[in-house]
Coordinates of C-alpha atoms in Angstrom, one line a residue:
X150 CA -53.1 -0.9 -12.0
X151 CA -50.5 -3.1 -12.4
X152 CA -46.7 -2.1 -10.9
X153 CA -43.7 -2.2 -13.0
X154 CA -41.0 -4.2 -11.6
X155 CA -37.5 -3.0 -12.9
X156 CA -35.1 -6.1 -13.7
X157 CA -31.4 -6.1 -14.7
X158 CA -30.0 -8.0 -18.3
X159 CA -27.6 -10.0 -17.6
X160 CA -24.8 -7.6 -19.5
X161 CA -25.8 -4.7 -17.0
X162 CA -25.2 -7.1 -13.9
X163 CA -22.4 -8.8 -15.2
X164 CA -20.8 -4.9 -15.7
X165 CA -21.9 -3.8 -12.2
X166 CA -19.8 -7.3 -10.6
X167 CA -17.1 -6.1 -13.1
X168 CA -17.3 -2.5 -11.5
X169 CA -17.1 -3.6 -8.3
X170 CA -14.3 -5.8 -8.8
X171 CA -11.8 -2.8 -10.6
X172 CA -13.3 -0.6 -7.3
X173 CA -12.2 -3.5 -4.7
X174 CA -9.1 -4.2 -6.5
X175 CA -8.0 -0.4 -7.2
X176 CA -8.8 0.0 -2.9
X177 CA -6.1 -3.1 -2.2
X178 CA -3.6 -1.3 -4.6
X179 CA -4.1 2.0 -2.8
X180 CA -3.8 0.5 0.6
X181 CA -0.8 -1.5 -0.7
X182 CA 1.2 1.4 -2.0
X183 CA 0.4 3.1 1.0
X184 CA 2.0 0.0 3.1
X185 CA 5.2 -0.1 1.1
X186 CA 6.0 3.5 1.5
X187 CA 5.5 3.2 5.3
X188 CA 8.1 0.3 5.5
X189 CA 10.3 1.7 2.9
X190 CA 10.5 5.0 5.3
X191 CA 11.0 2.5 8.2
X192 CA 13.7 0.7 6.6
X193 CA 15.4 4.4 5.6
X194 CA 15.2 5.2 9.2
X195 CA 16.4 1.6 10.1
X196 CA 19.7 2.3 7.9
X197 CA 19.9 5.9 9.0
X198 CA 19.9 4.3 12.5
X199 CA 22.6 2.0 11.7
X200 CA 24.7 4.5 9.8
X201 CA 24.7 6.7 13.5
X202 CA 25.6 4.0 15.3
X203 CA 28.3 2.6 13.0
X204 CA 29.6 6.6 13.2
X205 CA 29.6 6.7 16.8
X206 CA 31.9 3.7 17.2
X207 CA 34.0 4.6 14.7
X208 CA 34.9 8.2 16.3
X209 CA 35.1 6.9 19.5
X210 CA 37.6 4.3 18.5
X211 CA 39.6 7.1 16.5
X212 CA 38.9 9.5 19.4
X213 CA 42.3 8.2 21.1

């Protein structure tokens, strides 16, 4: 008896690279959003840090 070996067309592996490109690319996106709100939220707390100190000094120099 003779096996059957399954092949691919070219269409149907040239949509399964295409697949897996959108999937790689849709990952890098995810992990890139996720990046820029974890700087953006460092940056906020960066300024918030800033703003405290820039407070401090001022009532201490209007303290007198």
């Amino acid at each position: 008896m003779a096996d059957i070996i399954p092949f691919k067309t070219k269409q149907q592996l040239q949509k399964e690279e295409a697949m897996q490109v959108i999937q790689e690319w849709e990952a890098f996106v995810k992990w890139e959003e996720s990046h820029l709100k974890a700087s953006q939220k460092e940056i906020e707390q960066e300024i918030s840090q800033e703003e405290v100190d820039w407070l401090n000094k001022w009532i201490e120099t209007h303290d007198e």
